[in-house]
Short mmCIF file of C-alpha atoms in Angstrom, two decimals:
data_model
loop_
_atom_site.label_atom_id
_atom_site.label_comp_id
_atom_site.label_asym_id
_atom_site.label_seq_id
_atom_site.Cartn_x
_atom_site.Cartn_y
_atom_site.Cartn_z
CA UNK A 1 79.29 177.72 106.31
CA UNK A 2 75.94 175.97 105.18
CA UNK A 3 77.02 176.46 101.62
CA UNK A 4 80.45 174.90 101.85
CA UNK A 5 78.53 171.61 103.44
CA UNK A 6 76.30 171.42 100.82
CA UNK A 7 79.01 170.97 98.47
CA UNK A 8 80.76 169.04 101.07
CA UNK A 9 77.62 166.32 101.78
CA UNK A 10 77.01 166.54 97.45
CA UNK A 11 80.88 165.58 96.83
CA UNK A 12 79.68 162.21 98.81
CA UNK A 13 76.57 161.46 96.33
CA UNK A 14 78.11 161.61 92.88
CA UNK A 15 78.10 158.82 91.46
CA UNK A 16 81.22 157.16 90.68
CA UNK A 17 82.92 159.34 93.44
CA UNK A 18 83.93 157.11 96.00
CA UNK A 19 85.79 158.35 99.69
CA UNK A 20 89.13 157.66 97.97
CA UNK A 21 88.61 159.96 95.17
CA UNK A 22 86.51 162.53 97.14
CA UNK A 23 89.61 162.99 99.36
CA UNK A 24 92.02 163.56 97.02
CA UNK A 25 89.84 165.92 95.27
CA UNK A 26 89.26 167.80 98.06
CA UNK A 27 93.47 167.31 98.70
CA UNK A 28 94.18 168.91 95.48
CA UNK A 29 91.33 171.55 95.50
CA UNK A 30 90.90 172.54 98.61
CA UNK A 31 87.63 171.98 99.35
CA UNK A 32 84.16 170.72 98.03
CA UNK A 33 82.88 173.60 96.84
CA UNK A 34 86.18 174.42 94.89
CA UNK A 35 85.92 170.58 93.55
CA UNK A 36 82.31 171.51 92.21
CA UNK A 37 83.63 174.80 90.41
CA UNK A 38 86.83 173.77 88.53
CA UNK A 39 86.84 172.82 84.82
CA UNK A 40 86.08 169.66 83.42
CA UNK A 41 89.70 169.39 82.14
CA UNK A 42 91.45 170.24 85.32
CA UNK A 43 88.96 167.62 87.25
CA UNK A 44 90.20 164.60 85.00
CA UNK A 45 94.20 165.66 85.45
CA UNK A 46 93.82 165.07 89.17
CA UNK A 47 95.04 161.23 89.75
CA UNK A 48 92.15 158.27 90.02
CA UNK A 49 89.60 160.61 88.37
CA UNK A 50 89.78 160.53 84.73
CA UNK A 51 87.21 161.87 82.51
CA UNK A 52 83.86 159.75 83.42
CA UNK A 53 84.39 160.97 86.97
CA UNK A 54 85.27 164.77 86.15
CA UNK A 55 81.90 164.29 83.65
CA UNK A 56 79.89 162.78 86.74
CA UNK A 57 80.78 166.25 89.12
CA UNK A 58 80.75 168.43 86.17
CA UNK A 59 77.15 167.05 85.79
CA UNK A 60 75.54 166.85 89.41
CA UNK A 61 72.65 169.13 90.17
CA UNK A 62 71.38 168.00 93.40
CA UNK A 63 72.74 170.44 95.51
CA UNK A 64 69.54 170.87 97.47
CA UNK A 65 69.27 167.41 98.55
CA UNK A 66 71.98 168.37 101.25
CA UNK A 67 69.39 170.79 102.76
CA UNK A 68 67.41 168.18 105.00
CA UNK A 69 70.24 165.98 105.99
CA UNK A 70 71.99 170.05 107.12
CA UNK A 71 68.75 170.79 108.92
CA UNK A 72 68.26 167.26 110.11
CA UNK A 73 71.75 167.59 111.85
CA UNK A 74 70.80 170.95 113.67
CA UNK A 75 68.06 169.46 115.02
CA UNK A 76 69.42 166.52 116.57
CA UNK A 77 72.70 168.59 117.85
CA UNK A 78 75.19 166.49 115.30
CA UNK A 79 78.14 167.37 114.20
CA UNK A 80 79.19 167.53 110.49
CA UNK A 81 82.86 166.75 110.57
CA UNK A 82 85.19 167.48 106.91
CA UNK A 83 88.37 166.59 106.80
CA UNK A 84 89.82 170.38 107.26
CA UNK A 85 87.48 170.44 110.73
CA UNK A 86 89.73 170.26 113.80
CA UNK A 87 87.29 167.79 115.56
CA UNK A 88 87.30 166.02 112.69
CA UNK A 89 89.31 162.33 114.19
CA UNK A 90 93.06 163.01 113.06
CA UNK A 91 94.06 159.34 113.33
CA UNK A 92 91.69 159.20 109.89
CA UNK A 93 93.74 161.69 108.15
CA UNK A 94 96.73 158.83 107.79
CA UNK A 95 94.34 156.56 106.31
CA UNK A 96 93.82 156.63 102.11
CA UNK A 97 90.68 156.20 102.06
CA UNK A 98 89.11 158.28 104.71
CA UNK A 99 85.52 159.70 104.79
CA UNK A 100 85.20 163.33 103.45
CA UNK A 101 82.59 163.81 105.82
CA UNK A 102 81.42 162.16 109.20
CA UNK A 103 78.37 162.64 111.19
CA UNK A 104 78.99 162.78 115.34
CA UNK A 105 77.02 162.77 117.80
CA UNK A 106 77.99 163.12 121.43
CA UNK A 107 79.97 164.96 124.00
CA UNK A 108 83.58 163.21 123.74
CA UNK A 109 87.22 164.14 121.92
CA UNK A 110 87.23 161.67 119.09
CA UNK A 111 91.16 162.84 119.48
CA UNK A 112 91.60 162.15 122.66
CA UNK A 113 95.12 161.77 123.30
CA UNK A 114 94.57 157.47 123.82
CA UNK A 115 91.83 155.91 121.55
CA UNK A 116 91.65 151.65 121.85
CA UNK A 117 89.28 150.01 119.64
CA UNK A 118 88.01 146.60 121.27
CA UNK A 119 86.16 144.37 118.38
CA UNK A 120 84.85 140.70 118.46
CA UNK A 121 82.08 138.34 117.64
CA UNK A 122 78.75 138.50 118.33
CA UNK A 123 78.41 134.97 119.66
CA UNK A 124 80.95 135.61 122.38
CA UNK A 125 82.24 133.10 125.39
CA UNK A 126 82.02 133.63 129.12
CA UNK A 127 85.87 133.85 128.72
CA UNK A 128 85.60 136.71 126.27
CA UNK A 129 83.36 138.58 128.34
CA UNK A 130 85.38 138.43 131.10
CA UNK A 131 88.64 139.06 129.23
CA UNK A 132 86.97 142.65 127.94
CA UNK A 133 85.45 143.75 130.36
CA UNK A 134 88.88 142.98 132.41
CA UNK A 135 90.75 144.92 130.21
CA UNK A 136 88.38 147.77 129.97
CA UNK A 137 88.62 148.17 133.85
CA UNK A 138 92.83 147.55 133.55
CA UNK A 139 92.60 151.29 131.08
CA UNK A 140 90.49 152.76 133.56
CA UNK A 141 93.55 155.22 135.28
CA UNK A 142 94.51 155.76 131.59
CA UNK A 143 91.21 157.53 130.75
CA UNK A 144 91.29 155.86 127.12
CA UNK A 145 88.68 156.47 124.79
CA UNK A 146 87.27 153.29 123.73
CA UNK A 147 85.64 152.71 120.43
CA UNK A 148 83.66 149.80 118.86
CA UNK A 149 80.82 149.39 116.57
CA UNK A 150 77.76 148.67 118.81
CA UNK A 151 76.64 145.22 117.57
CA UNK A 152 76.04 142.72 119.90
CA UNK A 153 78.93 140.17 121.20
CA UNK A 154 81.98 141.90 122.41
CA UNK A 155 81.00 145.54 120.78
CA UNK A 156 78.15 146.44 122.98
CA UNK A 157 80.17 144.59 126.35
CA UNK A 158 83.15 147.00 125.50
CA UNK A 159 81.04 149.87 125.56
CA UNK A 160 78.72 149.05 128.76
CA UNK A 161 82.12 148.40 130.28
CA UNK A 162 83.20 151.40 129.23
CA UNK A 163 80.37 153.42 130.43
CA UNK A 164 80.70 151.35 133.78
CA UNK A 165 84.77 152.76 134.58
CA UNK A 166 83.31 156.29 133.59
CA UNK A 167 85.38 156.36 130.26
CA UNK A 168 84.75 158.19 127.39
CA UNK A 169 83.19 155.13 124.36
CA UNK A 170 82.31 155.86 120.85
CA UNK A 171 80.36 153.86 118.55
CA UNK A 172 80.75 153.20 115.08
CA UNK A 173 77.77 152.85 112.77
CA UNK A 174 76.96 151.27 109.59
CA UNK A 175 73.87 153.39 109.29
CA UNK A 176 72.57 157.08 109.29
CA UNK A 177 71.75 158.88 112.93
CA UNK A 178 68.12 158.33 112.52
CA UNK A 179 67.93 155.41 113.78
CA UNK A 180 70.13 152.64 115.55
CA UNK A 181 70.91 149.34 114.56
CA UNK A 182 70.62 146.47 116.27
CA UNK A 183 67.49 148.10 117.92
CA UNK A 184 67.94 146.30 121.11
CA UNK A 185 70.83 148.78 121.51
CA UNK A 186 68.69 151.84 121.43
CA UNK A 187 68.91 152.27 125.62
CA UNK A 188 72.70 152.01 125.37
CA UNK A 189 73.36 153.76 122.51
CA UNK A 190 71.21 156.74 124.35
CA UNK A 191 73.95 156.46 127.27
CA UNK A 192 76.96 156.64 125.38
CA UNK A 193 75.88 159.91 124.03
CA UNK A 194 75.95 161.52 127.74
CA UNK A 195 79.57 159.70 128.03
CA UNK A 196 81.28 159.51 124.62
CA UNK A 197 79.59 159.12 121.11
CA UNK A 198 78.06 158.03 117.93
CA UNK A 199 79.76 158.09 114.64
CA UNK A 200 79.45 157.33 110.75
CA UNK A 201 79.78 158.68 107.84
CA UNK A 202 76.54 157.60 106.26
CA UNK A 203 73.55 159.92 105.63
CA UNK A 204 70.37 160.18 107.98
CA UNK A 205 68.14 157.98 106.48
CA UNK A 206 70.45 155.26 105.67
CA UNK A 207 69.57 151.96 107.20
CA UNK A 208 72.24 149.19 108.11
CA UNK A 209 72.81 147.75 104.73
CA UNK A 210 75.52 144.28 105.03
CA UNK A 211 77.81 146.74 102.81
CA UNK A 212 78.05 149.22 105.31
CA UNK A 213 79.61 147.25 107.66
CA UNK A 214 82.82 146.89 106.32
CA UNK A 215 82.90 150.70 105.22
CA UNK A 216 82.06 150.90 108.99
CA UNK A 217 85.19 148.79 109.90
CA UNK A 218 87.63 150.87 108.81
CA UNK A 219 86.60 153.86 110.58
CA UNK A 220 86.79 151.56 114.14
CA UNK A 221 90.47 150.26 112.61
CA UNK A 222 91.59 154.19 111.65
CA UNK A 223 89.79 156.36 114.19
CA UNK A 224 92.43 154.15 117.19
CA UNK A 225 95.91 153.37 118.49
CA UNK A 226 95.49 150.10 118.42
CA UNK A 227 92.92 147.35 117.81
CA UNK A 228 92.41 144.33 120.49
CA UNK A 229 90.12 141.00 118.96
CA UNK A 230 88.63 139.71 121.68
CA UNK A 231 87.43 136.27 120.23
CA UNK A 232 86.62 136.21 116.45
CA UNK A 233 86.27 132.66 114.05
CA UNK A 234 88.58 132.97 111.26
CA UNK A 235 86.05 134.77 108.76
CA UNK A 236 83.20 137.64 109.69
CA UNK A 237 83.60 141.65 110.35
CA UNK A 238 86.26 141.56 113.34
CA UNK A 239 88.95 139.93 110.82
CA UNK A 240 87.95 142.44 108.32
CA UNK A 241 88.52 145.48 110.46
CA UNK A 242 91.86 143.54 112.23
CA UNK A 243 93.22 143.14 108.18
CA UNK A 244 92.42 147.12 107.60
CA UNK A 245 94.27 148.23 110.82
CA UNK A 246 97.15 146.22 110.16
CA UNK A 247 96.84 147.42 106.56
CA UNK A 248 97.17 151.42 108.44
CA UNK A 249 99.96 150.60 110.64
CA UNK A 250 98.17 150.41 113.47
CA UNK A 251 98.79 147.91 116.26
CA UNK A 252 96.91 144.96 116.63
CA UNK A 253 96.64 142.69 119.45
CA UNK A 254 94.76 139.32 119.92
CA UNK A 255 93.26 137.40 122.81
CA UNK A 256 94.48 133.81 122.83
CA UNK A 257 91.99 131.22 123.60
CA UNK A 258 91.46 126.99 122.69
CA UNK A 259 93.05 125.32 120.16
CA UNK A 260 89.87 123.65 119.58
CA UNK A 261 87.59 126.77 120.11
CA UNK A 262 86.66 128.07 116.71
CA UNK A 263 85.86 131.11 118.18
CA UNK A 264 89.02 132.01 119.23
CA UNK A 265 91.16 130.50 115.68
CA UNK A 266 90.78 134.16 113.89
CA UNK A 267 92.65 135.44 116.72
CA UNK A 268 95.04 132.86 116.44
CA UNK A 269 95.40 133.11 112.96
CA UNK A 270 96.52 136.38 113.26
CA UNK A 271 99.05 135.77 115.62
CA UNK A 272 100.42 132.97 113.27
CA UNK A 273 100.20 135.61 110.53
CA UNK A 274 102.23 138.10 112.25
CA UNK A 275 99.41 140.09 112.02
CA UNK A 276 98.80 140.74 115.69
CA UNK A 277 100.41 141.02 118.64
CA UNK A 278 99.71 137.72 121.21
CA UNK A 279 98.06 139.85 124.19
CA UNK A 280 98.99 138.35 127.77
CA UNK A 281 98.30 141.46 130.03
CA UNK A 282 96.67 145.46 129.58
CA UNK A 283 100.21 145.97 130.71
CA UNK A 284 102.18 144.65 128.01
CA UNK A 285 99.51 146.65 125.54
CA UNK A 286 100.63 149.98 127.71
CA UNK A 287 103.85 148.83 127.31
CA UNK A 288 103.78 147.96 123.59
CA UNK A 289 102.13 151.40 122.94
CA UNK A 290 104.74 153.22 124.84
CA UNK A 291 101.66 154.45 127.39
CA UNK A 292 103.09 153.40 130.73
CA UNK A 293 104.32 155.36 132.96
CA UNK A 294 107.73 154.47 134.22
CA UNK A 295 107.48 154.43 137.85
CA UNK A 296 110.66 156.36 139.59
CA UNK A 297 112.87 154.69 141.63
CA UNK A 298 113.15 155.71 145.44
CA UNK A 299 116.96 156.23 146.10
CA UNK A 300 115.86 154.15 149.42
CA UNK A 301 115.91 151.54 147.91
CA UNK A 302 119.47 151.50 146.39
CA UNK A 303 120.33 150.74 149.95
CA UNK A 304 119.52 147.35 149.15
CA UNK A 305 122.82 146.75 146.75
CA UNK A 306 125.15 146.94 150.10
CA UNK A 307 125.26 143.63 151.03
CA UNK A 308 125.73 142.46 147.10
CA UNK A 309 128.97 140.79 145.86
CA UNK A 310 131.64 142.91 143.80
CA UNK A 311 130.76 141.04 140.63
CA UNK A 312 127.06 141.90 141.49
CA UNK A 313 127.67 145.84 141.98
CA UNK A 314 129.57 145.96 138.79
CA UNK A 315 126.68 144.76 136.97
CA UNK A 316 123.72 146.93 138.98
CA UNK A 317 126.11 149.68 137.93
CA UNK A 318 125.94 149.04 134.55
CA UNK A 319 122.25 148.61 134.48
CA UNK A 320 122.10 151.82 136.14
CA UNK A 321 123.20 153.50 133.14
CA UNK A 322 120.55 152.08 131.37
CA UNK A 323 118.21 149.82 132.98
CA UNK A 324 117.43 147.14 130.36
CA UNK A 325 120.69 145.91 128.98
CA UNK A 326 121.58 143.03 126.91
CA UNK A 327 123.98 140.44 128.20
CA UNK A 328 126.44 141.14 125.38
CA UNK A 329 126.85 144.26 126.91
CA UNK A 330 127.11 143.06 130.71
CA UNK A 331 129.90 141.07 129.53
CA UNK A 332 131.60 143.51 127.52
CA UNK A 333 131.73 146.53 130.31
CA UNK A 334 131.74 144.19 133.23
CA UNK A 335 135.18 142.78 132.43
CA UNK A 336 133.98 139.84 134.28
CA UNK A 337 134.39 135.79 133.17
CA UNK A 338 131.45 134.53 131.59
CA UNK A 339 131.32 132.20 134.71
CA UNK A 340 131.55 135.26 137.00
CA UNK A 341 128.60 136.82 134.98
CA UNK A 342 126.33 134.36 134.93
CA UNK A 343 126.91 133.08 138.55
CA UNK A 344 126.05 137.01 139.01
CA UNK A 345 122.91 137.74 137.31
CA UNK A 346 121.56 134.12 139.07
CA UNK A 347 122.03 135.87 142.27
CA UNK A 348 120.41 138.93 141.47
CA UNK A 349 117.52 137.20 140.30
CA UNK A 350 117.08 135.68 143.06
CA UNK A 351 117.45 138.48 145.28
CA UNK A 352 114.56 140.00 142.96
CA UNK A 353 117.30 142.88 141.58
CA UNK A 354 117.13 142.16 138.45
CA UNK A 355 114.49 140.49 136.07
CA UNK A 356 115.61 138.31 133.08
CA UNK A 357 113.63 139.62 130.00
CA UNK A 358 112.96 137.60 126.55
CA UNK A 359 116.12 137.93 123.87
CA UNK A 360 118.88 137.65 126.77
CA UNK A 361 117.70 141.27 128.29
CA UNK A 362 117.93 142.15 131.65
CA UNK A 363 115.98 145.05 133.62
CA UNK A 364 116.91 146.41 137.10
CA UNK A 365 114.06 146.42 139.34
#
């Protein structure tokens, strides 16, 4: 096993070999160590590689330079993740351009079965702290893992909330597992290991270079469901890993805040942009996500449609059927007069039977 991560952690350092190509070279080969011992000729047929790539594998020789970073991950009880390892996060897998390798430290499932990413600035408002760490608590029962990238702002508040409703919170580095980065995060980071995680895919002794970050981005945007922004301005890191999530087909939901507040206009912009979803409530996101469970009906309470009208029964029956139905279709099985039906439905309403939904759509309660 030690010699198919060499070849696995050397795939990552040849030059010109970027995560795109190292994935579909491992794709088409199997794995690294196959990668390292096919021909020149059958290197350069695979597509993206060409012959200056197949040249640049073809010619790498430092194998042994994987030795350390292998022993420096036994040491420190990490995990070296590839992209055939079961732990390795499956969510990734959908995504073009995902690592080859990943480093992980920590005691969570980075597949557990709900995984939220909660991003925003670093200069956040009152109003965004509240609004995260609200929502945080609101996924408590849902025992979501929660994932960030442990910079300061809305990151590290997502994951102390996190660690506060005892749920699982993973963070996403832009460095190697030698360190941490900002350093003021050293006593948190040290917690979420005991109750979730540290990820990246970068080598030990890589520090926290600015063009890490957005490599960093991508894994918070691929690793999740869905994405929430918090409060972002219209340029910086949380629009960057909002774009890439969108980019994956991955929900994305935004905060609303000011007009005037130019910390909330990314968010904003992305709701303009169709981009995001606008998020009112955790239980539209549950909803949106199909994550809610539907509560069941006592037959009690059915008890309540006796004193209704005719015209009202008709339409509870037909709701019945299905419980959210448009009004097209409440006119067309009713039978009723348009009148009739709306009359109705305004009585139900207000006998709290019923609840009017956007589009026309009505749900029995």
């Amino acid at each position: 096993m030690k010699d198919v991560l060499v070849y696995e952690i050397a795939l990552t350092r040849v030059p010109g070999i970027g995560t795109v190509q190292a994935k579909q070279l491992i794709e088409h080969f199997g794995d690294a160590q196959q990668v390292f011992q096919s021909t020149k000729k059958a290197l350069a047929q695979v597509d993206g590689i060409g012959e200056i790539r197949a040249k640049a594998v073809k010619s790498y020789k430092d194998f042994e330079l994987a030795i350390p970073e292998i022993e420096f991950c036994q040491k420190h009880h990490i995990q070296i993740l590839t992209l055939w390892d079961p732990a390795y996060p499956q969510r990734l897998l959908h995504c073009y351009d995902a690592p080859s390798v990943l480093f992980y430290r920590g005691n969570s499932n980075l597949n557990n079965s709900k995984i939220i990413s909660i991003i925003g600035t670093r200069l956040h408002t009152e109003y965004g702290k509240n609004i995260t760490e609200q929502i945080v608590a609101d996924l408590q029962p849902h025992q979501v893992l929660i994932a960030s990238g442990l910079a300061f702002g809305i990151d590290s508040i997502a994951h102390r909330a996190a660690l506060q409703q005892q749920l699982p919170t993973v963070g996403v580095l832009a460095h190697g597992l030698s360190s941490i980065y900002p350093k003021q995060h050293k006593s948190l980071a040290k917690d979420m290991l005991q109750q979730g995680g540290l990820l990246t895919e970068f080598g030990s002794n890589v520090t926290a270079d600015k063009h890490n970050f957005p490599k960093r981005n991508r894994i918070v945007a691929g690793m999740s469901d869905a994405t929430i922004v918090i409060e972002t301005a219209t340029k910086g890191g949380s629009m960057i890993t909002a774009e890439l999530a969108y980019n994956y087909n991955r929900d994305v939901f935004a905060v609303p805040g000011k007009l005037t507040d130019t910390k909330s206009s990314g968010c904003l912009r992305l709701i303009q942009q169709n981009k995001a979803i606008l998020f009112t409530c955790t239980t539209q996101l549950l909803e949106e996500l199909g994550w809610q469970t539907k509560k069941i009906k006592a037959p009690a309470q059915r008890s309540l449609f006796v004193d209704l009208t005719d015209d009202e029964k008709i339409l509870v029956n037909i709701l019945q059927q299905k419980e959210t139905q448009p009004i097209d279709v409440l006119y067309l099985q009713s039978g009723l007069s348009s009148s009739s039906v709306a009359a109705a439905i305004l009585n139900l309403e207000l006998q709290n039977v019923i609840t009017a939904l956007p589009g026309k759509m009505y749900r029995l309660n």
